[in-house]
Coordinates of C-alpha atoms and ligand atoms in Angstrom, one line a residue:
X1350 CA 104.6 169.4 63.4
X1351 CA 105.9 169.0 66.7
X1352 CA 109.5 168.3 67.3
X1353 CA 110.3 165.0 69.2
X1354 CA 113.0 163.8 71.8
X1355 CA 113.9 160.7 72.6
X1356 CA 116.0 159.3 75.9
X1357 CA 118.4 156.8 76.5
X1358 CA 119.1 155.9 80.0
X1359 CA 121.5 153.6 81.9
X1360 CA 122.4 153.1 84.9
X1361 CA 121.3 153.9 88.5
X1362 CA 117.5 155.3 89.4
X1363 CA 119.4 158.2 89.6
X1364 CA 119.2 158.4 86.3
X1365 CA 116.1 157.3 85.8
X1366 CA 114.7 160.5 87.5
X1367 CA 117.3 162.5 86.0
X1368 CA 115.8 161.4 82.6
X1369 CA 112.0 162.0 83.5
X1370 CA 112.9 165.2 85.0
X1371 CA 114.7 166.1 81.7
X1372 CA 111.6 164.5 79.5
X1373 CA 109.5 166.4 81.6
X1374 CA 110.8 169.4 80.4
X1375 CA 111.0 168.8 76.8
X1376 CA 107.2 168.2 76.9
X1377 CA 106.9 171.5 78.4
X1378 CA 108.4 173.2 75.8
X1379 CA 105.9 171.4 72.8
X1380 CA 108.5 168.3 72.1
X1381 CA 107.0 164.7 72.0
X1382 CA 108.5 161.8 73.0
X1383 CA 109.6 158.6 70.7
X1384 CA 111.2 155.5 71.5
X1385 CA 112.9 155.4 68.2
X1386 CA 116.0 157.5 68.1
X1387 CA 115.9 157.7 64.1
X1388 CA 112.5 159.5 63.8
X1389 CA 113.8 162.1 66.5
X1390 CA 114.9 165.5 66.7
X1391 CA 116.7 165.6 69.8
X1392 CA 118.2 162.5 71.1
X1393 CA 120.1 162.4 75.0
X1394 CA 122.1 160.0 76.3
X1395 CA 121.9 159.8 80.4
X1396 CA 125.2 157.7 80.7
X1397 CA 126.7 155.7 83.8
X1398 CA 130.8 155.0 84.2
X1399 CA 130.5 153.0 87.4
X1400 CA 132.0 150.1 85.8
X1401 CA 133.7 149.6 82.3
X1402 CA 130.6 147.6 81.3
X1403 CA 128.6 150.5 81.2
X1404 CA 131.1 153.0 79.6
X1405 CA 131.2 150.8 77.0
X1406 CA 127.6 150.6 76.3
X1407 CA 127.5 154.4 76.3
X1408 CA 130.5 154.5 73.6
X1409 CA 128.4 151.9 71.3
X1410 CA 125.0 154.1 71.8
X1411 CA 127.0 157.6 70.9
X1412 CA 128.6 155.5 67.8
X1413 CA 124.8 154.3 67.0
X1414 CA 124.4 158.2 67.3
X1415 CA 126.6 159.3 65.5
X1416 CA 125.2 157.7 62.5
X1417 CA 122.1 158.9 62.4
X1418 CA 123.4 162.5 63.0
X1419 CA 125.3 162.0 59.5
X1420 CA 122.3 161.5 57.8
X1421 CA 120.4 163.6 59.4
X1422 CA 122.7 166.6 60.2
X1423 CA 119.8 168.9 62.0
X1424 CA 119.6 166.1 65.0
X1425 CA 120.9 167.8 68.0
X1426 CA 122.4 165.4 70.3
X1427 CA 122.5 165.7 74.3
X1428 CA 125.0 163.5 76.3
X1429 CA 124.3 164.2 80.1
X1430 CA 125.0 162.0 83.2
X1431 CA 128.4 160.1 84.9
X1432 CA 129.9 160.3 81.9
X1433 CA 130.2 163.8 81.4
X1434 CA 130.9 164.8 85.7
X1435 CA 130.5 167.7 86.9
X1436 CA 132.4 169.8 84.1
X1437 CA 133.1 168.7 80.6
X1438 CA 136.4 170.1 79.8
X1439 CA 136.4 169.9 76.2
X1440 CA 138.3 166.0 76.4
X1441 CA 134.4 164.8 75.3
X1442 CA 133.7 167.1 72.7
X1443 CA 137.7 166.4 71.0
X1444 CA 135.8 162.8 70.8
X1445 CA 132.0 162.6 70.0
X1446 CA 132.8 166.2 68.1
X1447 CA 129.2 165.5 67.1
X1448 CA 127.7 165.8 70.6
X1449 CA 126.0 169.4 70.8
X1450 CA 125.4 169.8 74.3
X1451 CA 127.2 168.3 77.8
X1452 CA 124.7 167.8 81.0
X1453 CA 126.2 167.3 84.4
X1454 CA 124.1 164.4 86.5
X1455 CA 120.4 166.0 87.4
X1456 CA 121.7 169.2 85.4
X1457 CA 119.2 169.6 82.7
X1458 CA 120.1 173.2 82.1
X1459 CA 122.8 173.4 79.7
X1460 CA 120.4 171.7 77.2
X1461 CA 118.1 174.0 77.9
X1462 CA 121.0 176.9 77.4
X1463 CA 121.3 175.4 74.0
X1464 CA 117.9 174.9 73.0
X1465 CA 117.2 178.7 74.1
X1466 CA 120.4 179.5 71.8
X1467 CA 119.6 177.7 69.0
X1468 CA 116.0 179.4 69.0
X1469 CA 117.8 182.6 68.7
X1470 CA 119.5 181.9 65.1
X1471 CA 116.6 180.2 63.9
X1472 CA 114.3 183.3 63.1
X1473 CA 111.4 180.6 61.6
X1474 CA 111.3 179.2 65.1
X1475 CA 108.8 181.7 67.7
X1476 CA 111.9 182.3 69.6
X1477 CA 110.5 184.3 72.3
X1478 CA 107.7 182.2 73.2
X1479 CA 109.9 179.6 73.0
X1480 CA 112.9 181.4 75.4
X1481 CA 109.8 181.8 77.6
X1482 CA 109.0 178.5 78.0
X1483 CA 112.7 177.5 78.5
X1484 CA 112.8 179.8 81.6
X1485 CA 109.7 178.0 83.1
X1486 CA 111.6 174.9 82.3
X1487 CA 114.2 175.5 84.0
X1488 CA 112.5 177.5 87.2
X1489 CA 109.3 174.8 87.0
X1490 CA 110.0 172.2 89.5
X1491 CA 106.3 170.9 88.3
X1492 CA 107.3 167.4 88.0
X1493 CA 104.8 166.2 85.6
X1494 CA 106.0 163.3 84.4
X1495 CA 106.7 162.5 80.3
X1496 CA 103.1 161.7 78.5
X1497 CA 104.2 157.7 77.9
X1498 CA 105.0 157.7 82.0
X1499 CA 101.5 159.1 82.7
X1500 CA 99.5 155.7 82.1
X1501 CA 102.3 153.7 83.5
X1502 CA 104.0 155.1 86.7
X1503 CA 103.4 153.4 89.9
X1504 CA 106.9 153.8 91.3
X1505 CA 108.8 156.8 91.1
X1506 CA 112.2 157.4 92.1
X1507 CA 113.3 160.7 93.7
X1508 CA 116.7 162.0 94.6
X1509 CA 117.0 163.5 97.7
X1510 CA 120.7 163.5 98.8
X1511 CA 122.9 164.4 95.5
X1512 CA 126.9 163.7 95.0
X1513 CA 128.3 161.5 97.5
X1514 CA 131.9 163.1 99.4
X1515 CA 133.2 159.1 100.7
X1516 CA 135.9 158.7 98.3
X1517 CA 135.8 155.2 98.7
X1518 CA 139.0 154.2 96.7
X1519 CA 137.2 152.0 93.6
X1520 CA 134.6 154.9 93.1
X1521 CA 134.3 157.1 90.3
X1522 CA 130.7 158.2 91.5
X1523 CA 132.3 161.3 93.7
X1524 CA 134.3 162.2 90.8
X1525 CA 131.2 162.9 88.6
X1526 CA 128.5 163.8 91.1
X1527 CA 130.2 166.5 93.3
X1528 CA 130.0 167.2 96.4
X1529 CA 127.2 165.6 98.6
X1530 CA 124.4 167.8 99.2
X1531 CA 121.0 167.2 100.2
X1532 CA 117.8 168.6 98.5
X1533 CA 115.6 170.8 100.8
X1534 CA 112.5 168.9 102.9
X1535 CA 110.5 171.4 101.1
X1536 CA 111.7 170.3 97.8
X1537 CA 111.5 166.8 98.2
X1538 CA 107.6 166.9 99.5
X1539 CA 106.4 169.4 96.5
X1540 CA 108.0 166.8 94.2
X1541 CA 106.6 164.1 95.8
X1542 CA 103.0 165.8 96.5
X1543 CA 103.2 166.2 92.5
X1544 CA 104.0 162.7 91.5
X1545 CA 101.5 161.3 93.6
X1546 CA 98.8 163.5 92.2
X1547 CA 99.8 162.1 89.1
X1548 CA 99.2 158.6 90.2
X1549 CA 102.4 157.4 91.6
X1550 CA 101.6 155.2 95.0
X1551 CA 105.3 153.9 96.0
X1552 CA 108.5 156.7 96.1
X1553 CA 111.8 155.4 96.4
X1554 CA 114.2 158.2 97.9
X1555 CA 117.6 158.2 96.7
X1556 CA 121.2 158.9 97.9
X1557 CA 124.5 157.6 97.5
X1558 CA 124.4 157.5 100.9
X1559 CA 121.0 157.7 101.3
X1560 CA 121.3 157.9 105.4
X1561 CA 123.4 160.9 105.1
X1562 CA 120.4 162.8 104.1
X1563 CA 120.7 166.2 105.9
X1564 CA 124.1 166.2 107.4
X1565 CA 124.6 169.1 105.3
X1566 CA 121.8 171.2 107.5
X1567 CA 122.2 173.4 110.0
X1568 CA 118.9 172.3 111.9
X1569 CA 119.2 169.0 112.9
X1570 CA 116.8 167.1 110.3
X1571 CA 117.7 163.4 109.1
X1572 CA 116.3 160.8 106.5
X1573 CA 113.7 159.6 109.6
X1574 CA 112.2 163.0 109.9
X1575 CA 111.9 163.2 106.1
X1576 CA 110.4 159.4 106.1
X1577 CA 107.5 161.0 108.5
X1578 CA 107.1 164.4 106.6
X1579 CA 106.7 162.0 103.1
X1580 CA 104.3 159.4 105.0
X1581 CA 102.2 162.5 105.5
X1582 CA 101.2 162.4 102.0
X1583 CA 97.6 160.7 101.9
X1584 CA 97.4 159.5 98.5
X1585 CA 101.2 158.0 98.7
X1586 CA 101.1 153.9 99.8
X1587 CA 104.6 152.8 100.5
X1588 CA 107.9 154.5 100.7
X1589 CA 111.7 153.1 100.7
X1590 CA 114.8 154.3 100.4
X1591 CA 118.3 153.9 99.3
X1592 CA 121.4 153.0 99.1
X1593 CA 121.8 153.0 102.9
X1594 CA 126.0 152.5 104.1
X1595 CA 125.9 150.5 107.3
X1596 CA 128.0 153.5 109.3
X1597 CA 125.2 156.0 109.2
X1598 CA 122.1 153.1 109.7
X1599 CA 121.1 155.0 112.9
X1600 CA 118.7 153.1 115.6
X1601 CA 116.5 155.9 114.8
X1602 CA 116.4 155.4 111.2
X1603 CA 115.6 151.9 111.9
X1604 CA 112.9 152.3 114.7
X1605 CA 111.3 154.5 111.7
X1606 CA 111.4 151.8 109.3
X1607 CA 109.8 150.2 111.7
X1608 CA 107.1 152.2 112.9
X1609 CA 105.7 154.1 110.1
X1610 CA 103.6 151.9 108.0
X1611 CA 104.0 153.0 104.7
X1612 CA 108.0 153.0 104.9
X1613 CA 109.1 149.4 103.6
X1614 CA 111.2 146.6 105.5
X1615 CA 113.8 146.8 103.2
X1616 CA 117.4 147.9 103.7
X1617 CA 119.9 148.2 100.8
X1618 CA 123.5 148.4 102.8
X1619 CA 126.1 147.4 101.2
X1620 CA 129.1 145.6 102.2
X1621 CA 131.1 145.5 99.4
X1622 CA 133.7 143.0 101.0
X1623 CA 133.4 140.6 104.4
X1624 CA 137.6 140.6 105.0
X1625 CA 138.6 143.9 106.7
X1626 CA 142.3 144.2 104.8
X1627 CA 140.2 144.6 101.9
X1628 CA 137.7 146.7 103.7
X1629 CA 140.3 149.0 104.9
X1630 CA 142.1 149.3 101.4
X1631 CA 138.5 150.2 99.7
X1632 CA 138.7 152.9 102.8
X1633 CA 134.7 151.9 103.5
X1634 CA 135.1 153.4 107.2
X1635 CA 133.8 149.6 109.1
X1636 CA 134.8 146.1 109.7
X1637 CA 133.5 143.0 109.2
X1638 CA 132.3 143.2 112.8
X1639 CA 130.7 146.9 112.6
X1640 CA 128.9 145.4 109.7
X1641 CA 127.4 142.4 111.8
X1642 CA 126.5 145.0 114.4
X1643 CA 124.6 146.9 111.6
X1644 CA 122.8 144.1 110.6
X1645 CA 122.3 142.5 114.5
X1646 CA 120.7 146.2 114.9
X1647 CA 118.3 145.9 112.0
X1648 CA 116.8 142.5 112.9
X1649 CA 116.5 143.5 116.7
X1650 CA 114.3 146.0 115.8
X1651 CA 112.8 144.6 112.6
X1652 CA 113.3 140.5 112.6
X1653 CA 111.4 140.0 109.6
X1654 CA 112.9 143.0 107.2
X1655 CA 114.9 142.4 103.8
X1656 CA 118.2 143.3 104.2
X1657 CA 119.9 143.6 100.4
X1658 CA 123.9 144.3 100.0
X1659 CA 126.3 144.8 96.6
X1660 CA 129.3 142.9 96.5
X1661 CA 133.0 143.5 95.0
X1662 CA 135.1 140.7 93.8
X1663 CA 138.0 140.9 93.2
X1664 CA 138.9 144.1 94.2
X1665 CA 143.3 144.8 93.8
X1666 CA 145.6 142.4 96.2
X1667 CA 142.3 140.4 97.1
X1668 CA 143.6 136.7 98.0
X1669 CA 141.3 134.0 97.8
X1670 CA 141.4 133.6 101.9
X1671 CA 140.3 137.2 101.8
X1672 CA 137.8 136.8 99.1
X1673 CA 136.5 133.6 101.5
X1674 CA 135.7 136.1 104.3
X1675 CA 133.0 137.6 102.4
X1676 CA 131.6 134.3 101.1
X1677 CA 131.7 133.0 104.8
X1678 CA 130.0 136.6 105.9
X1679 CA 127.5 136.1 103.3
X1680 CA 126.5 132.5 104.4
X1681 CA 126.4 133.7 108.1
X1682 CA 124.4 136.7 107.4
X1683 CA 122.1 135.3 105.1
X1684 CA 121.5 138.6 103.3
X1685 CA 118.3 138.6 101.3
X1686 CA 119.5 139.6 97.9
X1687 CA 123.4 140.2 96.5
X1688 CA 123.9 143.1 94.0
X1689 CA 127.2 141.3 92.6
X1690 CA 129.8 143.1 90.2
X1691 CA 133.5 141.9 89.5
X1692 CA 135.9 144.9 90.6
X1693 CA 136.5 147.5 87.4
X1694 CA 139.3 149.9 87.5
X1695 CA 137.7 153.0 87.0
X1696 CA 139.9 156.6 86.2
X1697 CA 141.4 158.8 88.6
X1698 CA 139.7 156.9 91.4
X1699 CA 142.6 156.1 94.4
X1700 CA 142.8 152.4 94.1
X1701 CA 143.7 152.9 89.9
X1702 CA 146.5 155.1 91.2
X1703 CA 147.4 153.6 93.1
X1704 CA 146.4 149.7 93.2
X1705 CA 147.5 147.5 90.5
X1706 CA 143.8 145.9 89.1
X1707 CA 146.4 142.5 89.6
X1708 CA 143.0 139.6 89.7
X1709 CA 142.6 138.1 86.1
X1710 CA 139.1 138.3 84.6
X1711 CA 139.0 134.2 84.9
X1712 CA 139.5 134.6 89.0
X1713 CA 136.9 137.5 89.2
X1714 CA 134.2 135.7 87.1
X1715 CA 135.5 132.2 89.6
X1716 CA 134.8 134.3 92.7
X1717 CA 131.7 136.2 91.0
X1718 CA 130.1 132.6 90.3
X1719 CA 131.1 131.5 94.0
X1720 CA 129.2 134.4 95.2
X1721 CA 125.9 134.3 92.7
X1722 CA 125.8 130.8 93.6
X1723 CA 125.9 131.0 97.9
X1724 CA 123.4 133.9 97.3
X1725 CA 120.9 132.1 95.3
X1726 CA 120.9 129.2 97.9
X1727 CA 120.1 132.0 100.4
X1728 CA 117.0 133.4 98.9
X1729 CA 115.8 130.1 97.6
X1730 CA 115.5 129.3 101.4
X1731 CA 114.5 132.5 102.6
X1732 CA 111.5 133.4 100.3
X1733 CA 110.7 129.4 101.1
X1734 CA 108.5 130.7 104.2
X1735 CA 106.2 132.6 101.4
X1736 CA 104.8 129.6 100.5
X1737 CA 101.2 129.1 100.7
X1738 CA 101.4 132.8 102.8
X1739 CA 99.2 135.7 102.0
X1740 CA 101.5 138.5 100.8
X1741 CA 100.7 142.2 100.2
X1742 CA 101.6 143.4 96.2
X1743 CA 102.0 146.8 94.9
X1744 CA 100.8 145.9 91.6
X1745 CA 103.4 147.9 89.4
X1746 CA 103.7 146.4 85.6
X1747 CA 102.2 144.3 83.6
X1748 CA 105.1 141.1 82.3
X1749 CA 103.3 139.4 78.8
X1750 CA 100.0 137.5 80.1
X1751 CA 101.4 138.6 84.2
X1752 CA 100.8 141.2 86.2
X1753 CA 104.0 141.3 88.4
X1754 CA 104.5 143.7 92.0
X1755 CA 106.3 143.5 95.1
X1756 CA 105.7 142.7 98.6
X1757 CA 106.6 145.1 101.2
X1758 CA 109.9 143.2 101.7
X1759 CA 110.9 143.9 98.0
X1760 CA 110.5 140.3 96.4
X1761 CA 108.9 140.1 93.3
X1762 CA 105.9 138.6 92.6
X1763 CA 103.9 137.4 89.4
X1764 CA 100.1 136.5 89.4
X1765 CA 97.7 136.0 86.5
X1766 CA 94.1 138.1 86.8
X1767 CA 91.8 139.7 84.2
X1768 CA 91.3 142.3 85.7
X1769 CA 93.2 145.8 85.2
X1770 CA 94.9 146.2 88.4
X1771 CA 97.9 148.6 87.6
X1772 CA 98.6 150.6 90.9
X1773 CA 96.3 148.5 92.7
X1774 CA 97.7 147.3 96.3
X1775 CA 96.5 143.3 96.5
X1776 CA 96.4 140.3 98.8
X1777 CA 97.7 137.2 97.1
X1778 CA 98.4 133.9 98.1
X1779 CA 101.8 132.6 97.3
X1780 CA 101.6 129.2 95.2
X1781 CA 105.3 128.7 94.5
X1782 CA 108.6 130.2 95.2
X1783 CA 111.7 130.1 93.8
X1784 CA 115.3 132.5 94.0
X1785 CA 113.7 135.5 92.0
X1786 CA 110.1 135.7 92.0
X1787 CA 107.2 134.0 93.9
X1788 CA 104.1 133.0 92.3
X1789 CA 100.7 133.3 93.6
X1790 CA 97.0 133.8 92.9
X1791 CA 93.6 135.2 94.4
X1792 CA 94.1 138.9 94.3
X1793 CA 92.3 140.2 96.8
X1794 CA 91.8 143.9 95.9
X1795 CA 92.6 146.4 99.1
X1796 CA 93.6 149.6 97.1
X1797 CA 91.8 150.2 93.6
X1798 CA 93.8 150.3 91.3
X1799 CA 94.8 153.8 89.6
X1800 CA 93.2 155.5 86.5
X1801 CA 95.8 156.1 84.5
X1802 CA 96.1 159.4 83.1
X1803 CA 95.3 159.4 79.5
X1804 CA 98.3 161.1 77.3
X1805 CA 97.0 163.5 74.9
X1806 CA 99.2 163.3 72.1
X1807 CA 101.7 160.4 71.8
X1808 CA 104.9 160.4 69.2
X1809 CA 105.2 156.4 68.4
X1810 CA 106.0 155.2 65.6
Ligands
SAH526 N1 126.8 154.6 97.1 C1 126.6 153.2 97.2 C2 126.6 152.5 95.8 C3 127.3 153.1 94.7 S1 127.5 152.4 93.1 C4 127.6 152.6 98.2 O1 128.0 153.4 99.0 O2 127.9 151.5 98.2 C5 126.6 150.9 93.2 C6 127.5 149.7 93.3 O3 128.4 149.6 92.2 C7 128.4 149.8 94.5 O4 127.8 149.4 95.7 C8 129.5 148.8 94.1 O5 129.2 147.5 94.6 C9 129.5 148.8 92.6 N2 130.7 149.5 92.2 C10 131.1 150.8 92.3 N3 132.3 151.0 91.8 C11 132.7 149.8 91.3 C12 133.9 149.4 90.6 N4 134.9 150.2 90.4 N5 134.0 148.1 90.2 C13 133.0 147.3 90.4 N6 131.9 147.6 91.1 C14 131.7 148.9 91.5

């Protein structure tokens, strides 16, 4: 009987690729996949610390855990991601002692360290073959994706620029990513070449810094040569990228936004605060100004392009003039979509040392709502002009008696048809918007859709 693995993920897409890379891997070495943690053998945890929120939600999940591994004391237990960094120094193991095995973000090898060991004490288990397959594992790079991903995968995420080396002060992410360093063109194309023959039509490159990609080179080589060498792909249909920050949004970046076809109008640069005390004491490297220029850039060259941002409220010694400044950036901007999050100290990063976290939770959430509420009004009136327009869907997922997709310009979109259109690219005709989804009808077929892959052998329970 085969041995199966299950995966929990949080957090960023990161993450997310992290965890099919890792899946990917177990399948290659005979293990099955289960969404039920208690029927598996293995069970990972790909964690995120960016805020508290998510920390916390780890902690419950490894309690959860550690539960089942008392009843079942054979379950071997993986805890990989932001919450481990770059080295665990024993400080995790003192508490989960019944965590087996440590994995740095996009480091699936120490599992596979462990799995190898464990093959070697365990004379019933084919050890060699097994060591074998654990070297392929690790020296694949095949990128299959998991069995339960093969009928299902439209989008795939792919990291192409790993760590991030900003510091800005409220960050962990540095802290637990390492350096920044960006994956080879060579890399990123075979992966991509891979997942596409598997299906996937949309790739989403990621970075912390997404438009850093290459700096690290010694032949000049940036994100907009790698958006031309991806496009290349025939069977690929859109491309986008992030998280962009608005210092390294180069003109050429943008004209290549703009004149490759299958890369998406859609920017995700975040601002993080409009006033530039707070700015400068998050050490984010631009003003409010710069950041207008950024965005006066984007919509010279691409008017009709979505333009997303994060905000932080309520960051240490933000007054509520200073918090105002962003609100009033937001409204003058009119950014297409806000990823919001109230300020959360997070360990060893510069503003916990040295910034007293001095906003009460009551004045975050006030600021928070302030914020939700002026971005809402935005994109009510912004995806307004959809109405009655015919836009172009990526269909990706199918939501109860929905099938739901995105246009190029990111906005989500929901549309009843019989049909089985997953992966299919569609016209439709928008019959009602609103802040978070538009509504439409009368697919118009453009792209077949994709035959999914049928799984051989599925663990469910
Ligand atoms: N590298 C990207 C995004 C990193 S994390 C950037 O340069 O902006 C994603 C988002 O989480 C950030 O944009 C920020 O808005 C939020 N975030 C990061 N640290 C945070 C903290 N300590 N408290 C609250 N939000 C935080």
């Amino acid at each position: 009987m085969s041995l199966k693995y299950n995966i929990w993920t949080i957090g960023c897409q990161m993450n997310e690729a992290d965890s099919r890379h890792l899946g990917s891997q177990l399948e290659s070495l005979g293990y099955l996949q289960t969404e039920q943690a208690d029927e598996a053998d293995l069970v990972v945890m790909n964690t995120c610390v960016v805020r508290q929120q998510a920390e916390d939600r780890a902690v419950g999940r490894l309690q959860y855990i550690s539960q089942l591994k008392m009843r079942n004391p054979d379950l071997k237990v993986g805890l990989m991601g932001c919450m481990v960094g770059m080295k665990e120094s024993g400080r995790l193991k003192k508490r989960f002692p019944y965590v087996d095995v440590f994995m740095p973000p996009s480091d699936t090898k120490p599992l596979m360290h462990f799995l190898a060991e464990e093959a070697e004490l365990d004379a019933d288990k084919v050890a060699e073959t097994l060591q074998k397959a654990i070297v392929n594992a690790i020296q694949d790079e095949e990128y299959i994706l998991p069995a339960l991903q093969k009928t299902s995968t439209v989008i795939a995420n792919v990291p192409v620029v790993l760590g991030c080396s900003h510091a800005c002060t409220f960050c962990i992410i540095p802290y637990r990513r390492g350096v920044e360093r960006s994956r080879t063109p060579e890399e990123i194309l075979h992966e991509v070449e891979k997942l596409t023959a598997q299906g996937v039509r949309e790739i989403m490159l990621l970075g912390q810094i997404v438009d850093r990609y290459g700096c690290d080179f010694d032949e000049p080589y940036d994100l907009a040569d790698l958006l031309k060498d991806v496009a290349g792909n025939d069977q690929l249909l859109r491309i986008r990228f992030l998280t962009g920050h608005p210092n390294y949004m180069t003109d050429k970046l943008i004209r290549a936004v703009r004149d490759i076809p299958k890369v998406c109008p859609h920017f995700e640069v975040p601002v993080q605060a409009g006033n530039d005390k707070v700015l400068g004491d998050m050490r984010r490297g631009y003003t409010a100004q710069d950041y207008r220029s950024v965005i006066a850039r984007i919509r010279a060259i691409l008017p009709d392009a979505a333009i997303n941002t994060d905000i932080i409220v309520g960051f240490p010694g933000e007054t509520d003039e200073e918090f105002m400044d962003t609100h009033a950036l937001l409204k003058e901007l009119e950014l297409d979509k806000v990823h919001l999050a109230k300020y959360s100290e997070r360990p060893k990063t510069v503003a916990a040392r040295t910034l007293p976290d001095d906003i009460a939770d009551e004045e975050k959430e006030r600021r928070r709502l302030i914020i939700d509420e002026q971005a809402e009004a935005i994109i009510t009136r912004r995806n307004l002009r959809y109405q009655d327009q015919v836009v172009e869907v990526l269909v990706e997922s199918r939501a109860k008696d929905k099938w739901r997709g995105r246009t190029p310009d990111n906005r989500l979109v929901f549309f009843q048809d019989e049909r089985e259109l997953l992966g299919a690219l569609v016209n439709l005709t928008v019959t009602q918007t609103g802040p978070w989804s538009l509504q439409a009808e009368h697919a118009e077929i453009l792209v077949p859709p994709y035959q999914p892959i049928e799984p051989v052998e599925v663990a469910r329970a």
